[in-house]
Short mmCIF file of C-alpha atoms in Angstrom, two decimals:
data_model
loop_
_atom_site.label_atom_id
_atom_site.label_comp_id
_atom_site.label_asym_id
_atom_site.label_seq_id
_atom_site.Cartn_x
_atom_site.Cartn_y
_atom_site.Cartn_z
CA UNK N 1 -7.69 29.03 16.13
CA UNK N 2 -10.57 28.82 13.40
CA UNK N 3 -9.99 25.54 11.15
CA UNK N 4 -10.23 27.25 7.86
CA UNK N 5 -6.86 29.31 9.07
CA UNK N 6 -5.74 25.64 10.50
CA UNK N 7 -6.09 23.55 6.85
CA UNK N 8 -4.03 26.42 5.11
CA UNK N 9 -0.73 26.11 7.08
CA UNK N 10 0.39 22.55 6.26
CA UNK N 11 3.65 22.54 4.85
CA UNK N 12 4.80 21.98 0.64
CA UNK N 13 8.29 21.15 0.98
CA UNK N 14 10.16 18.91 -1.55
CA UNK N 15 7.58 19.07 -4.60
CA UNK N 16 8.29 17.53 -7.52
CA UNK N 17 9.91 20.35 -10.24
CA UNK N 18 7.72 18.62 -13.08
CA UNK N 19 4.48 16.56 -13.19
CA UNK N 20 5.79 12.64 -12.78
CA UNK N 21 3.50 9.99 -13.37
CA UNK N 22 3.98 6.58 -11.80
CA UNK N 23 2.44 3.24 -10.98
CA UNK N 24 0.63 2.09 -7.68
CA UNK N 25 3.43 -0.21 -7.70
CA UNK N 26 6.08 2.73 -7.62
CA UNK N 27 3.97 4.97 -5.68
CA UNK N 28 4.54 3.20 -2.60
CA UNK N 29 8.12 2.35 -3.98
CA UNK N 30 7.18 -1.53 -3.15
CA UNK N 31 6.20 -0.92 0.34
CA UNK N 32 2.49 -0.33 1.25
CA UNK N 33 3.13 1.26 4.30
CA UNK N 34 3.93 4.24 2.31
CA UNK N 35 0.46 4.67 1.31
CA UNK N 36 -1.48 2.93 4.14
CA UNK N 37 -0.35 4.93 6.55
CA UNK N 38 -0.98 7.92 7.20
CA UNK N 39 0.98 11.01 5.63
CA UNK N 40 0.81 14.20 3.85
CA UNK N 41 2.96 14.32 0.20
CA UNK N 42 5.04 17.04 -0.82
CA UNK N 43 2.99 17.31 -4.38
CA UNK N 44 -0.31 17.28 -5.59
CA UNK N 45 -1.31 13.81 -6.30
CA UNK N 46 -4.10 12.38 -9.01
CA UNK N 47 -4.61 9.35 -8.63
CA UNK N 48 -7.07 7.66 -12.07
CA UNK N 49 -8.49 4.31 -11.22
CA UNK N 50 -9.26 1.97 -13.87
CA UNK N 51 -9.77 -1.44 -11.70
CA UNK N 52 -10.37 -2.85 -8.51
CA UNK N 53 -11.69 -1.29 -4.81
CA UNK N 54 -10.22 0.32 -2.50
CA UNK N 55 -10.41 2.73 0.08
CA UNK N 56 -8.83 6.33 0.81
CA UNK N 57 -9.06 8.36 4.12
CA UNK N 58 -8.29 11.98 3.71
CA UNK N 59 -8.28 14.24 6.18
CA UNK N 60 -9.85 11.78 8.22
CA UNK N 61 -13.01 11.38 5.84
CA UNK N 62 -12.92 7.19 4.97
CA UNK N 63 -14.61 6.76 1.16
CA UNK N 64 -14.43 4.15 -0.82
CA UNK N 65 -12.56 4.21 -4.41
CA UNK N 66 -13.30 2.01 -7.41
CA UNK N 67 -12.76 1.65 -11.15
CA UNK N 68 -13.28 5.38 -12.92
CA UNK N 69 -12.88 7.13 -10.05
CA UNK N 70 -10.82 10.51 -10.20
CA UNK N 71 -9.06 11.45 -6.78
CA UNK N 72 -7.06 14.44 -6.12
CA UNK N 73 -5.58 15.23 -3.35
CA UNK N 74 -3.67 18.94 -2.31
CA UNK N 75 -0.05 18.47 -1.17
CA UNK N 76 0.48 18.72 2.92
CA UNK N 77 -2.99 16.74 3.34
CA UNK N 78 -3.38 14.00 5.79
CA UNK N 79 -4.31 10.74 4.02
CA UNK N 80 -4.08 7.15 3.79
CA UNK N 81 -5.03 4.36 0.83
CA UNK N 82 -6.02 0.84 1.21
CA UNK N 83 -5.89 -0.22 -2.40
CA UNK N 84 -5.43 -4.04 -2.74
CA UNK N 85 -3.74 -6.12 -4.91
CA UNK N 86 -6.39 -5.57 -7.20
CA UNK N 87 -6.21 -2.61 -7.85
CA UNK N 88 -4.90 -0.72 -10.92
CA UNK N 89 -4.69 2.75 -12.29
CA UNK N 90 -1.79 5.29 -12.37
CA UNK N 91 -0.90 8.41 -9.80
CA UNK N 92 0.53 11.75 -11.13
CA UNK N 93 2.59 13.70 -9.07
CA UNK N 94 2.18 17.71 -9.54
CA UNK N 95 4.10 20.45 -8.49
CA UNK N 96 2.86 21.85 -5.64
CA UNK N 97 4.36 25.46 -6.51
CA UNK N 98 2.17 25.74 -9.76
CA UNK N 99 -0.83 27.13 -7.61
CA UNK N 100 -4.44 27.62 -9.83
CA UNK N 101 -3.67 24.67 -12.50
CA UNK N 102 -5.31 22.03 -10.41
CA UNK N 103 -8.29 22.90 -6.80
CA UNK N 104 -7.29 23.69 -3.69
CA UNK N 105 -9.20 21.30 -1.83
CA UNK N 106 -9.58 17.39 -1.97
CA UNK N 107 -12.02 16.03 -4.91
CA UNK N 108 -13.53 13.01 -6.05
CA UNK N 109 -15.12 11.95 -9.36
CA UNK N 110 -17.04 9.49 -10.44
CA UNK N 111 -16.73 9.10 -14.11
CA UNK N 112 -19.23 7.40 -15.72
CA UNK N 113 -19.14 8.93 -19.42
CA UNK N 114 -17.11 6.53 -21.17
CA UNK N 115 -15.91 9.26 -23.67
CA UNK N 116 -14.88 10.97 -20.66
CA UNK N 117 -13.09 8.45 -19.11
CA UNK N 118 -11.41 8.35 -22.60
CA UNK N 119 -10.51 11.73 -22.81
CA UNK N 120 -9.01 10.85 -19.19
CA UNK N 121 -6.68 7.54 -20.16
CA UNK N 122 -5.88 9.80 -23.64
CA UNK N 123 -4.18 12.30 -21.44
CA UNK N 124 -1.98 10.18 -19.03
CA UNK N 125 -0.80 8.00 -22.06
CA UNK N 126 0.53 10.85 -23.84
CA UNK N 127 1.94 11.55 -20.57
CA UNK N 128 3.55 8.57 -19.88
CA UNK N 129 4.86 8.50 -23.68
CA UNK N 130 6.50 11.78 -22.76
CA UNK N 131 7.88 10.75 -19.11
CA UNK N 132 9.31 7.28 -20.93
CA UNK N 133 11.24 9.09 -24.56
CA UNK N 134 12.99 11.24 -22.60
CA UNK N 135 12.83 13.71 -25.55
CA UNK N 136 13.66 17.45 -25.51
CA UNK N 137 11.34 20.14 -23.82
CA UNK N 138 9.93 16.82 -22.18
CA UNK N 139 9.08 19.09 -18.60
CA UNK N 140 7.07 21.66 -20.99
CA UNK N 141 5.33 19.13 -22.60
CA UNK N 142 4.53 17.21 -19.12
CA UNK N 143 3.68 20.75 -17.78
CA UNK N 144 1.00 20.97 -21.08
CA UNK N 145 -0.33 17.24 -20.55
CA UNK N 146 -0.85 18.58 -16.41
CA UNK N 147 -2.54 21.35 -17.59
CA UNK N 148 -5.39 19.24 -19.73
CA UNK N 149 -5.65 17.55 -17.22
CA UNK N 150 -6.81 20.04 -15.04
CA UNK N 151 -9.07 21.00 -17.66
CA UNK N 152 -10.48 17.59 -17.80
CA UNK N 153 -10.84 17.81 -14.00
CA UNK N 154 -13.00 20.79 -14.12
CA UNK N 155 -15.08 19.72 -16.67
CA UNK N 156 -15.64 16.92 -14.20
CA UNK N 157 -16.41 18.69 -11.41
CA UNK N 158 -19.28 21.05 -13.53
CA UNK N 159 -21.17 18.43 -13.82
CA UNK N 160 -24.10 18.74 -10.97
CA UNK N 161 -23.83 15.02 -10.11
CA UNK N 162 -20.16 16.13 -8.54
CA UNK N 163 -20.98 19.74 -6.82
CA UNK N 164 -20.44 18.99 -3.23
CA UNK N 165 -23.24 19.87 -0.90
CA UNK N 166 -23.53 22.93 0.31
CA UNK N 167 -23.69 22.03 4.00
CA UNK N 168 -20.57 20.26 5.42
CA UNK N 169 -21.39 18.32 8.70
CA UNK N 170 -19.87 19.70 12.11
CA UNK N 171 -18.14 16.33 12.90
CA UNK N 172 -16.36 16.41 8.80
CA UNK N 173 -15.01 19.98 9.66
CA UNK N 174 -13.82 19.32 13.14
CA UNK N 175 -11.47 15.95 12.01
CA UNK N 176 -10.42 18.04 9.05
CA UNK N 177 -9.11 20.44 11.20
CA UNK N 178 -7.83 17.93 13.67
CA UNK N 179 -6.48 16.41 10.79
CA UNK N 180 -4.46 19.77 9.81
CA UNK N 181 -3.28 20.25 13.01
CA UNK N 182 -1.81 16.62 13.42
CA UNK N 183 0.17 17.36 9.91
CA UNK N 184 1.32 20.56 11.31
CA UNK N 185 2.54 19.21 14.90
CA UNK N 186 3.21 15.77 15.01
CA UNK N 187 6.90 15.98 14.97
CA UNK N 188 6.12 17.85 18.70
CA UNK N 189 5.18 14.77 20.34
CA UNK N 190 1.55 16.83 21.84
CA UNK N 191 -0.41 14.47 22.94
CA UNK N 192 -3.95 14.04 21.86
CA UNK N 193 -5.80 15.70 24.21
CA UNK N 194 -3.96 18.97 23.33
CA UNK N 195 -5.20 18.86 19.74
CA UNK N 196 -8.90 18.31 21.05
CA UNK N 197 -8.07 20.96 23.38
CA UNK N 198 -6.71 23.71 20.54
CA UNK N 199 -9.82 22.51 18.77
CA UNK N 200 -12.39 23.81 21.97
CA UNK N 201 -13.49 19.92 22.32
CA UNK N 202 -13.17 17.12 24.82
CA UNK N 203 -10.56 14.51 24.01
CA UNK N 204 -13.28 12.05 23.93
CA UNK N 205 -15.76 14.12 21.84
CA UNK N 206 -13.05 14.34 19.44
CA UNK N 207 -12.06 10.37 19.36
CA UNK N 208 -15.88 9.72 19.09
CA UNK N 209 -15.74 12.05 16.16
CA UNK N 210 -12.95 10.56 14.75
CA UNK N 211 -13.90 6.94 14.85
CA UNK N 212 -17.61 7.60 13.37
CA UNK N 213 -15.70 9.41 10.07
CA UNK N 214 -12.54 7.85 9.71
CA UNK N 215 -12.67 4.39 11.35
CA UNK N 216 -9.66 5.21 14.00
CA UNK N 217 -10.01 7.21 16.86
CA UNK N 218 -7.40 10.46 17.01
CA UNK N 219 -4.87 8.68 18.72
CA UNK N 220 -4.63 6.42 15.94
CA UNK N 221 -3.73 8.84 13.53
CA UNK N 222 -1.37 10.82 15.56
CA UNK N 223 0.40 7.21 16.25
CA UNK N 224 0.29 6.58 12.15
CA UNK N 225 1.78 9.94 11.18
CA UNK N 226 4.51 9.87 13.46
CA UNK N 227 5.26 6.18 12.15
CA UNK N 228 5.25 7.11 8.41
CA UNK N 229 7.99 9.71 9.30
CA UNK N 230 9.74 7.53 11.47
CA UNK N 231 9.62 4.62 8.97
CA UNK N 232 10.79 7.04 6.15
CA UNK N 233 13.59 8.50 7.81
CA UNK N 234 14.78 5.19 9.22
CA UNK N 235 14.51 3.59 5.58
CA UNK N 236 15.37 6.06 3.14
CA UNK N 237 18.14 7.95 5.27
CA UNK N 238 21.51 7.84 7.56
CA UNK N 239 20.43 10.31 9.99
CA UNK N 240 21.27 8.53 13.67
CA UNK N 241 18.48 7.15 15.09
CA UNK N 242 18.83 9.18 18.14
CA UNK N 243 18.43 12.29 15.68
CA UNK N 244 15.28 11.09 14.39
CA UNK N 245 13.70 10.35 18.06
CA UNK N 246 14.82 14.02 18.70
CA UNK N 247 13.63 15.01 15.45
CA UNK N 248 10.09 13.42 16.40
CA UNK N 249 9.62 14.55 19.81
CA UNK N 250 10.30 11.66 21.84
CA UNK N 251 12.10 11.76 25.19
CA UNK N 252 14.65 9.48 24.77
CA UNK N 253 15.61 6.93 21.77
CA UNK N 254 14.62 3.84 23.98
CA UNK N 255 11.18 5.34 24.19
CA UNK N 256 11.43 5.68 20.07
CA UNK N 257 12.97 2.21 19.91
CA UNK N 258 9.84 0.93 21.98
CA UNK N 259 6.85 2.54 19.92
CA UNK N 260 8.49 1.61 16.70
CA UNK N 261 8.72 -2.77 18.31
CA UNK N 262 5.31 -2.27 19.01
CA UNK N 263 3.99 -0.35 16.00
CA UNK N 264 6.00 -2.87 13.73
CA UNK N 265 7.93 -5.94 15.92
CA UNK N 266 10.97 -4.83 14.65
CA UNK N 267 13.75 -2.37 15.85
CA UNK N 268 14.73 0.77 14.21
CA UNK N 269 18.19 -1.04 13.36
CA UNK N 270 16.08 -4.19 12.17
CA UNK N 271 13.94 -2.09 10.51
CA UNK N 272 16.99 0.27 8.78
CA UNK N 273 18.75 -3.29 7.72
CA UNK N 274 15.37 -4.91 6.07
CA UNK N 275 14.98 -2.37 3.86
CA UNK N 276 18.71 -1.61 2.29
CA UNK N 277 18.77 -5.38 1.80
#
């Protein structure tokens, strides 16, 4: 399968209806698992930063994020942030069913133009105004604010300091399509040296590959994907934890209960209890 038809089938379930803006804070609802590890969301995400480092990894490409840095990122892609307590800046959610307002692929910008960065912080804050009043035709108005936005954002990206090069390197394309194909699968319970071979590569090509753009090697990212969702469902939902070892493609739920004491020293149950406490 070519990787260009592999990045186009990840799934965008569960979108937000309206754009949402939020805080790092309540992005990862109080828990930074939610962001460090990683995932794919539902909705389009913009993230605006306005202080602090960090770091993002998406679709396996690890790049480093600081104050006036735009980052968007399509719904169903593989990612991961490493923001810091230092960090600030706001995320908007967008619905992932209003295709052509925002790209189809991940960007980042650099803003340096302090009237653009401006413009920027003009935009949210009307958008946040909106979000917190409550007032009627509030979803149009959020739907307007999304759509300057994405004005903004192109205006951003026609500048030639953000064109992306021409030439993308072999090893970026192969762990974004590895990177597809994990989002795709990893409630099958493949192991890794299925993806590498779908992709026509060695398992250990593809770990070398993985490590030199991402940091991890592609067991590490099947092993955090499959965690998010476990950690989600066990946190956020009823559903017997025998379901979700089903629903994750393990063989048994001791086998579940095992990877989730070693990915986290805790049980499923322990795990379940912490978090409605």
């Amino acid at each position: 399968m070519q990787i260009q038809n592999i990045l186009a089938q990840s799934p965008h379930e569960h979108s937000v209806a309206s754009p949402r803006l939020r805080s790092f804070g309540q992005l990862t609802m109080g828990d930074p698992w939610r962001l460090e590890l990683q995932h794919a969301r539902a909705s389009h995400l913009f993230i605006w930063m306005t202080k602090g480092q960090g770091r993002a990894t998406i679709l396996g490409k690890r790049r480093g994020v600081g104050a006036h840095n735009a980052l968007y990122v399509p719904a169903g892609t593989l990612m991961s942030m490493d923001l810091g307590k230092q960090c600030y800046g706001v995320a908007v959610d967008l619905p992932a069913h209003e295709a052509g307002i925002m790209p189809d692929e991940v960007k980042h910008v650099r803003v340096r133009d302090v009237m653009a960065q401006n413009e920027v912080t003009a935009i949210l804050d009307n958008m946040q105004r909106e979000q917190s009043t409550h007032r009627a035709f509030g979803d149009e108005a959020a739907r307007a604010h999304a759509g300057l936005l994405a004005v903004w954002m192109r205006r951003m990206l026609a500048h030639p300091e953000n064109q992306p090069s021409p030439r993308v390197p072999a090893a970026d394309r192969l762990i974004a399509g590895f990177c597809a194909l994990v989002e795709k699968n990893y409630r099958s319970g493949k192991p890794m040296a299925d993806y590498a071979e779908k992709l026509g590569v060695t398992p250990t090509h593809l770990s070398r590959a993985c490590r030199q753009i991402s940091g991890m090697t592609a067991a590490d990212i099947i092993t955090q994907r499959v965690l998010y969702a476990a950690r989600d469902m066990l946190e956020s939902g009823d559903l017997p934890i025998r379901h979700i070892a089903d629903m994750l493609g393990f063989s048994s739920a001791a086998y579940f209960t095992r990877f989730i004491q070693n990915q986290t020293g805790r049980t499923p149950s322990a795990l379940r209890t912490a978090a409605r406490a």
